[in-house]
Amino acid sequence: NEWVSGYVGSVLAKYGDQNARIVASDTLRRLLRSRFLLKGWGYNHKVPPDADSTLWVCKLAQQLQAENHWRVRRAKSFLNKHVDGKGSVHTYYNSYAIRLFTKLHKTNVSFDGWCGAHTCVTAAFANINHARTKDALDYLQQQQQTAGYWKAHWWTDNEYATALAVEALHGRGTEND
């Protein structure tokens, strides 16, 4: 209810009519009131906050010109931890919270998939106004496959990651993009 709400709300706010923007605004208000003590949002209200869900709420706020809300500013600070030195964004910057949530904190189960660099999450992140957006765009340039697409991590196909990468790089508007 958080990732989906942020994603759908951001699309409604950008491409929808006046009624869709009203729904998007209501969605943002509800999200800003949820998880009041936490810095970000998760896939749903039970899952620990992650970069992917949080950035979609930030994108929704951006579409509605609400980027200066203190919760959004705090969420963008939370996102800083998830961007590595290469500019790639990780869903979780470490495995602690997701290990506790899954009750696997006393095991040797690998959480590399949750904590590794994700091109699809980086591409979504590169579409928000953030201090590290340029780093993410530079990373995306390097990740384009020779056939022209970008690999997705969380999706069974590459269209989602590719569409977000193209949108972000096009928005930068340099010749190399």
Coordinates of N, CA and C in Angstrom, one line a residue:
N1 N 0.8 -1.2 0.0 CA 0.0 0.0 0.0 C 0.8 1.3 0.0
E2 N 2.2 1.2 0.1 CA 3.0 2.4 0.1 C 3.7 2.5 -1.2
W3 N 4.4 1.4 -1.7 CA 5.1 1.5 -3.0 C 4.1 1.7 -4.1
V4 N 3.0 1.0 -4.1 CA 2.0 1.1 -5.1 C 1.3 2.5 -5.1
S5 N 1.1 2.9 -3.9 CA 0.4 4.2 -3.7 C 1.3 5.4 -4.3
G6 N 2.6 5.3 -3.9 CA 3.6 6.3 -4.4 C 3.7 6.2 -5.9
Y7 N 3.8 5.0 -6.5 CA 4.0 4.9 -7.9 C 2.7 5.3 -8.7
V8 N 1.6 4.8 -8.3 CA 0.3 5.1 -9.0 C 0.0 6.6 -8.8
G9 N 0.2 7.1 -7.6 CA -0.1 8.5 -7.3 C 0.8 9.4 -8.1
S10 N 2.1 9.1 -8.3 CA 3.0 9.9 -9.1 C 2.5 9.9 -10.6
V11 N 2.1 8.8 -11.1 CA 1.6 8.8 -12.5 C 0.3 9.6 -12.6
L12 N -0.6 9.4 -11.7 CA -1.9 10.2 -11.7 C -1.6 11.7 -11.7
A13 N -0.7 12.1 -10.8 CA -0.3 13.5 -10.6 C 0.3 14.1 -11.9
K14 N 1.1 13.3 -12.6 CA 1.8 13.8 -13.8 C 0.9 13.7 -15.0
Y15 N 0.1 12.7 -15.2 CA -0.6 12.5 -16.5 C -2.1 12.6 -16.4
G16 N -2.6 12.6 -15.2 CA -4.1 12.6 -15.0 C -4.8 13.9 -15.1
D17 N -6.1 13.8 -15.2 CA -6.9 15.1 -15.2 C -7.0 15.6 -13.8
Q18 N -7.9 16.6 -13.6 CA -8.0 17.3 -12.3 C -8.5 16.3 -11.3
N19 N -9.4 15.4 -11.6 CA -9.9 14.4 -10.6 C -8.8 13.5 -10.2
A20 N -7.9 13.1 -11.2 CA -6.8 12.2 -10.8 C -5.8 12.9 -9.9
R21 N -5.6 14.2 -10.1 CA -4.7 15.0 -9.3 C -5.2 15.1 -7.9
I22 N -6.6 15.2 -7.7 CA -7.2 15.2 -6.4 C -6.9 13.9 -5.7
V23 N -7.1 12.8 -6.4 CA -6.8 11.5 -5.8 C -5.3 11.4 -5.4
A24 N -4.4 11.9 -6.3 CA -3.0 11.8 -6.0 C -2.6 12.7 -4.8
S25 N -3.3 13.8 -4.7 CA -3.0 14.7 -3.5 C -3.5 14.0 -2.2
D26 N -4.7 13.4 -2.3 CA -5.2 12.7 -1.1 C -4.2 11.5 -0.7
T27 N -3.7 10.9 -1.7 CA -2.8 9.8 -1.5 C -1.5 10.3 -0.8
L28 N -1.0 11.4 -1.3 CA 0.2 11.9 -0.7 C -0.1 12.3 0.8
R29 N -1.2 13.0 1.0 CA -1.6 13.3 2.4 C -1.6 12.1 3.3
R30 N -2.2 11.0 2.8 CA -2.2 9.8 3.6 C -0.8 9.2 3.9
L31 N 0.0 9.2 2.8 CA 1.4 8.7 3.0 C 2.2 9.6 3.9
L32 N 2.0 10.9 3.9 CA 2.8 11.8 4.8 C 2.4 11.6 6.2
R33 N 1.2 11.2 6.4 CA 0.7 10.9 7.8 C 1.1 9.5 8.3
S34 N 1.4 8.6 7.4 CA 1.8 7.3 7.8 C 3.3 7.2 8.2
R35 N 3.6 6.2 9.0 CA 5.0 6.0 9.5 C 5.6 7.3 10.0
F36 N 4.9 8.0 10.7 CA 5.3 9.3 11.2 C 6.7 9.4 11.8
L37 N 7.1 8.3 12.5 CA 8.4 8.3 13.2 C 9.5 7.8 12.4
L38 N 9.2 7.2 11.2 CA 10.2 6.7 10.3 C 10.6 7.7 9.2
K39 N 11.8 7.5 8.7 CA 12.3 8.4 7.7 C 11.8 8.1 6.3
G40 N 11.3 6.9 6.0 CA 10.9 6.5 4.7 C 9.7 5.6 4.7
W41 N 9.4 5.0 3.6 CA 8.3 4.2 3.4 C 8.7 2.8 2.9
G42 N 7.9 1.8 3.0 CA 8.2 0.4 2.6 C 7.2 0.0 1.6
Y43 N 7.4 -1.3 1.1 CA 6.4 -1.8 0.2 C 5.0 -1.8 0.7
N44 N 4.8 -2.1 2.0 CA 3.6 -1.8 2.7 C 3.9 -1.4 4.1
H45 N 2.9 -1.1 4.9 CA 3.1 -0.5 6.2 C 3.8 -1.5 7.2
K46 N 3.9 -2.7 6.8 CA 4.6 -3.7 7.7 C 6.0 -3.9 7.4
V47 N 6.4 -3.6 6.2 CA 7.8 -3.9 5.7 C 8.7 -2.7 6.1
P48 N 9.9 -2.9 6.5 CA 10.8 -1.8 6.8 C 11.0 -0.8 5.6
P49 N 11.1 0.5 5.9 CA 11.3 1.4 4.8 C 12.5 1.1 3.9
D50 N 12.3 1.3 2.6 CA 13.4 1.0 1.7 C 13.5 2.2 0.7
A51 N 14.5 2.2 -0.1 CA 14.8 3.2 -1.1 C 13.7 3.3 -2.2
D52 N 13.4 2.1 -2.7 CA 12.4 2.0 -3.9 C 11.1 2.6 -3.5
S53 N 10.5 2.2 -2.4 CA 9.2 2.7 -2.0 C 9.3 4.2 -1.6
T54 N 10.4 4.6 -0.9 CA 10.5 6.0 -0.5 C 10.7 6.9 -1.7
L55 N 11.4 6.5 -2.7 CA 11.6 7.4 -3.8 C 10.3 7.7 -4.6
W56 N 9.4 6.6 -4.6 CA 8.2 6.9 -5.3 C 7.3 7.8 -4.5
V57 N 7.3 7.8 -3.2 CA 6.6 8.8 -2.4 C 7.2 10.2 -2.7
C58 N 8.5 10.3 -2.8 CA 9.2 11.6 -3.1 C 8.8 12.0 -4.5
K59 N 8.7 11.1 -5.5 CA 8.3 11.4 -6.8 C 6.9 12.0 -6.8
L60 N 6.0 11.4 -6.1 CA 4.6 11.8 -5.9 C 4.6 13.3 -5.4
A61 N 5.4 13.5 -4.3 CA 5.5 14.9 -3.8 C 6.0 15.8 -4.8
Q62 N 7.0 15.4 -5.6 CA 7.6 16.3 -6.6 C 6.5 16.6 -7.6
Q63 N 5.7 15.7 -8.1 CA 4.7 15.9 -9.1 C 3.6 16.9 -8.6
L64 N 3.4 16.9 -7.3 CA 2.4 17.8 -6.6 C 3.1 19.1 -6.0
Q65 N 4.3 19.4 -6.4 CA 5.0 20.5 -5.8 C 5.0 20.6 -4.3
A66 N 5.2 19.4 -3.7 CA 5.2 19.3 -2.2 C 6.6 18.9 -1.7
E67 N 7.6 19.1 -2.5 CA 9.0 18.6 -2.2 C 9.5 19.3 -0.9
N68 N 9.0 20.4 -0.5 CA 9.6 21.1 0.7 C 8.9 20.6 2.0
H69 N 8.0 19.7 1.9 CA 7.4 19.2 3.1 C 8.5 18.5 3.9
W70 N 8.5 18.7 5.2 CA 9.6 18.2 6.0 C 9.7 16.7 6.0
R71 N 8.6 16.0 5.8 CA 8.7 14.5 5.6 C 9.5 14.1 4.4
V72 N 9.2 14.9 3.3 CA 9.9 14.6 2.0 C 11.4 14.9 2.1
R73 N 11.7 16.0 2.7 CA 13.1 16.4 2.9 C 13.8 15.3 3.8
R74 N 13.2 14.8 4.8 CA 13.7 13.8 5.7 C 13.9 12.5 4.9
A75 N 12.9 12.2 4.0 CA 13.0 11.0 3.2 C 14.1 11.1 2.2
K76 N 14.4 12.2 1.7 CA 15.5 12.4 0.7 C 16.8 12.2 1.4
S77 N 16.9 12.6 2.7 CA 18.1 12.3 3.5 C 18.3 10.8 3.7
F78 N 17.2 10.2 4.0 CA 17.2 8.7 4.1 C 17.7 8.0 2.9
L79 N 17.3 8.5 1.7 CA 17.7 8.0 0.4 C 19.3 8.1 0.2
N80 N 19.9 9.1 0.8 CA 21.3 9.2 0.7 C 22.1 8.0 1.1
K81 N 21.6 7.3 2.1 CA 22.3 6.1 2.6 C 22.2 5.0 1.5
H82 N 21.3 5.0 0.6 CA 21.1 3.9 -0.3 C 21.8 4.1 -1.6
V83 N 22.5 5.2 -1.8 CA 23.2 5.5 -3.1 C 24.7 5.2 -2.8
D84 N 25.3 4.3 -3.5 CA 26.7 4.0 -3.3 C 27.6 4.9 -4.0
G85 N 28.9 4.7 -3.9 CA 29.9 5.6 -4.5 C 29.9 5.6 -6.1
K86 N 29.3 4.6 -6.7 CA 29.2 4.6 -8.1 C 27.9 5.2 -8.7
G87 N 27.0 5.6 -7.7 CA 25.7 6.2 -8.1 C 24.6 5.3 -8.2
S88 N 24.8 4.0 -8.0 CA 23.7 3.0 -8.0 C 22.9 3.1 -6.7
V89 N 21.7 2.7 -6.8 CA 20.8 2.8 -5.6 C 20.4 1.3 -5.2
H90 N 20.5 1.1 -3.9 CA 20.2 -0.2 -3.3 C 18.9 -0.1 -2.6
T91 N 18.1 -1.1 -2.7 CA 16.8 -1.1 -2.1 C 17.0 -1.0 -0.6
Y92 N 17.9 -1.7 0.0 CA 18.3 -1.6 1.4 C 19.8 -1.4 1.4
Y93 N 20.3 -0.4 2.2 CA 21.7 -0.1 2.2 C 22.4 -1.1 3.1
N94 N 21.7 -1.8 4.0 CA 22.3 -3.0 4.7 C 21.1 -3.9 5.0
S95 N 21.4 -5.1 5.5 CA 20.4 -6.1 5.6 C 19.7 -6.1 7.0
Y96 N 20.1 -5.3 7.9 CA 19.6 -5.4 9.3 C 18.1 -5.4 9.4
A97 N 17.4 -4.4 8.9 CA 16.0 -4.2 9.0 C 15.2 -5.3 8.3
I98 N 15.7 -5.7 7.1 CA 14.9 -6.7 6.4 C 15.2 -8.1 7.0
R99 N 16.4 -8.3 7.6 CA 16.6 -9.6 8.3 C 15.7 -9.7 9.5
L100 N 15.5 -8.7 10.2 CA 14.6 -8.7 11.4 C 13.2 -9.0 10.9
F101 N 12.8 -8.2 9.9 CA 11.4 -8.4 9.4 C 11.1 -9.8 8.9
T102 N 12.1 -10.4 8.2 CA 11.8 -11.8 7.7 C 12.2 -12.8 8.8
K103 N 12.6 -12.4 9.9 CA 12.9 -13.3 11.0 C 14.1 -14.2 10.6
L104 N 15.0 -13.7 9.8 CA 16.2 -14.5 9.4 C 17.4 -13.9 9.9
H105 N 17.3 -13.1 11.0 CA 18.5 -12.4 11.5 C 19.5 -13.3 12.2
K106 N 19.1 -14.5 12.5 CA 20.0 -15.4 13.2 C 20.5 -16.5 12.2
T107 N 20.4 -16.2 10.9 CA 20.8 -17.2 9.9 C 21.9 -16.6 9.0
N108 N 22.5 -17.4 8.2 CA 23.5 -17.0 7.2 C 22.9 -16.8 5.8
V109 N 21.6 -16.6 5.7 CA 20.9 -16.4 4.5 C 21.4 -15.1 3.8
S110 N 21.7 -15.2 2.6 CA 22.3 -14.0 1.9 C 21.1 -13.0 1.6
F111 N 21.4 -11.8 1.8 CA 20.5 -10.7 1.5 C 21.1 -9.8 0.4
D112 N 22.1 -10.3 -0.3 CA 22.7 -9.6 -1.4 C 21.7 -9.0 -2.4
G113 N 20.7 -9.8 -2.7 CA 19.7 -9.4 -3.7 C 18.9 -8.1 -3.2
W114 N 18.7 -8.1 -1.9 CA 18.0 -6.9 -1.3 C 18.9 -5.7 -1.2
C115 N 20.2 -6.0 -1.0 CA 21.1 -4.9 -0.6 C 22.1 -4.6 -1.7
G116 N 22.0 -5.2 -2.9 CA 22.9 -4.9 -4.0 C 22.4 -3.7 -4.8
A117 N 23.2 -3.4 -5.8 CA 22.9 -2.3 -6.7 C 21.7 -2.8 -7.6
H118 N 20.7 -1.9 -7.8 CA 19.6 -2.3 -8.6 C 19.4 -1.2 -9.7
T119 N 19.6 -1.6 -11.0 CA 19.4 -0.6 -12.1 C 18.0 -0.1 -12.1
C120 N 17.0 -0.9 -11.9 CA 15.6 -0.4 -11.9 C 15.3 0.6 -10.8
V121 N 15.9 0.4 -9.6 CA 15.7 1.3 -8.5 C 16.5 2.6 -8.8
T122 N 17.7 2.4 -9.4 CA 18.5 3.6 -9.7 C 17.8 4.4 -10.8
A123 N 17.2 3.8 -11.8 CA 16.5 4.5 -12.8 C 15.3 5.3 -12.3
A124 N 14.6 4.7 -11.3 CA 13.4 5.4 -10.7 C 14.0 6.6 -9.9
F125 N 15.0 6.3 -9.2 CA 15.7 7.4 -8.3 C 16.1 8.6 -9.2
A126 N 16.7 8.3 -10.4 CA 17.2 9.3 -11.3 C 16.1 10.2 -11.8
N127 N 14.9 9.9 -11.6 CA 13.7 10.7 -12.0 C 13.2 11.7 -10.9
I128 N 13.9 11.7 -9.8 CA 13.5 12.6 -8.7 C 14.6 13.7 -8.6
N129 N 14.2 14.8 -8.0 CA 15.1 15.9 -7.7 C 15.8 15.5 -6.4
H130 N 17.1 15.2 -6.6 CA 17.9 14.8 -5.4 C 19.3 15.2 -5.6
A131 N 20.1 15.4 -4.6 CA 21.5 15.9 -4.7 C 22.3 14.8 -5.4
R132 N 21.9 13.5 -5.4 CA 22.7 12.5 -6.0 C 22.2 12.0 -7.4
T133 N 21.2 12.8 -7.9 CA 20.6 12.4 -9.2 C 21.7 12.3 -10.3
K134 N 22.6 13.2 -10.4 CA 23.6 13.2 -11.4 C 24.4 11.9 -11.3
D135 N 24.8 11.5 -10.1 CA 25.5 10.3 -9.9 C 24.7 9.1 -10.5
A136 N 23.4 9.1 -10.2 CA 22.6 8.0 -10.7 C 22.5 8.0 -12.2
L137 N 22.4 9.2 -12.8 CA 22.4 9.3 -14.3 C 23.7 8.8 -14.9
D138 N 24.8 9.1 -14.3 CA 26.1 8.6 -14.8 C 26.2 7.1 -14.7
Y139 N 25.7 6.6 -13.6 CA 25.7 5.1 -13.4 C 24.8 4.5 -14.5
L140 N 23.6 5.0 -14.8 CA 22.7 4.5 -15.8 C 23.4 4.5 -17.2
Q141 N 24.1 5.5 -17.5 CA 24.8 5.5 -18.8 C 25.7 4.3 -19.0
Q142 N 26.4 3.9 -17.9 CA 27.3 2.8 -17.9 C 26.6 1.5 -17.9
Q143 N 25.3 1.4 -17.5 CA 24.6 0.1 -17.4 C 23.8 -0.2 -18.6
Q144 N 23.7 0.6 -19.6 CA 22.9 0.3 -20.8 C 23.6 -0.9 -21.5
Q145 N 22.8 -1.9 -21.8 CA 23.3 -3.1 -22.5 C 23.5 -2.7 -24.0
T146 N 24.3 -3.5 -24.7 CA 24.6 -3.2 -26.1 C 23.4 -3.3 -27.0
A147 N 22.4 -4.0 -26.6 CA 21.1 -4.1 -27.3 C 20.2 -2.9 -27.1
G148 N 20.6 -2.0 -26.1 CA 19.9 -0.8 -25.8 C 19.1 -0.7 -24.6
Y149 N 18.9 -1.8 -23.9 CA 18.0 -1.9 -22.7 C 18.8 -1.8 -21.4
W150 N 18.1 -1.7 -20.3 CA 18.7 -1.7 -19.0 C 18.1 -2.9 -18.3
K151 N 18.9 -3.6 -17.6 CA 18.4 -4.8 -16.9 C 17.7 -4.5 -15.6
A152 N 16.6 -5.2 -15.4 CA 15.8 -5.0 -14.2 C 16.2 -6.0 -13.1
H153 N 16.1 -5.7 -11.9 CA 16.3 -6.7 -10.8 C 15.0 -7.2 -10.3
W154 N 14.0 -6.3 -10.0 CA 12.8 -6.7 -9.3 C 11.7 -7.2 -10.3
W155 N 12.0 -7.1 -11.6 CA 11.0 -7.4 -12.6 C 11.4 -8.6 -13.5
T156 N 10.4 -9.3 -14.1 CA 10.7 -10.4 -14.9 C 11.1 -10.0 -16.3
D157 N 10.9 -8.7 -16.6 CA 11.4 -8.2 -18.0 C 12.1 -6.9 -17.7
N158 N 12.6 -6.4 -18.8 CA 13.5 -5.2 -18.7 C 12.8 -3.9 -19.1
E159 N 11.5 -3.9 -19.5 CA 10.8 -2.7 -19.9 C 10.7 -1.6 -18.9
Y160 N 10.4 -2.0 -17.7 CA 10.2 -1.0 -16.6 C 11.5 -0.3 -16.4
A161 N 12.6 -1.0 -16.2 CA 13.9 -0.3 -15.9 C 14.3 0.5 -17.2
T162 N 14.1 0.0 -18.3 CA 14.5 0.7 -19.6 C 13.7 2.0 -19.7
A163 N 12.3 1.9 -19.5 CA 11.5 3.1 -19.6 C 11.9 4.2 -18.6
L164 N 12.2 3.8 -17.4 CA 12.6 4.8 -16.4 C 14.0 5.3 -16.7
A165 N 14.9 4.5 -17.2 CA 16.2 5.0 -17.5 C 16.2 6.0 -18.7
V166 N 15.4 5.6 -19.7 CA 15.2 6.5 -20.8 C 14.6 7.9 -20.4
E167 N 13.6 7.8 -19.6 CA 12.9 9.0 -19.1 C 13.9 9.9 -18.3
A168 N 14.7 9.3 -17.5 CA 15.7 10.1 -16.7 C 16.8 10.7 -17.5
L169 N 17.4 9.8 -18.4 CA 18.4 10.3 -19.2 C 18.0 11.4 -20.2
H170 N 16.8 11.2 -20.8 CA 16.2 12.2 -21.6 C 16.0 13.5 -20.9
G171 N 15.6 13.4 -19.6 CA 15.4 14.6 -18.8 C 16.6 15.4 -18.6
R172 N 17.8 14.8 -18.6 CA 19.0 15.5 -18.4 C 19.4 16.2 -19.7
G173 N 19.1 15.6 -20.8 CA 19.2 16.3 -22.1 C 20.6 16.6 -22.6
T174 N 21.6 15.8 -22.2 CA 22.9 15.9 -22.9 C 23.0 15.0 -24.1
E175 N 23.9 15.4 -25.0 CA 24.0 14.6 -26.2 C 24.4 13.1 -26.0
N176 N 25.2 12.8 -25.0 CA 25.6 11.5 -24.7 C 24.4 10.6 -24.2
D177 N 23.4 11.3 -23.7 CA 22.2 10.6 -23.1 C 21.3 10.2 -24.2

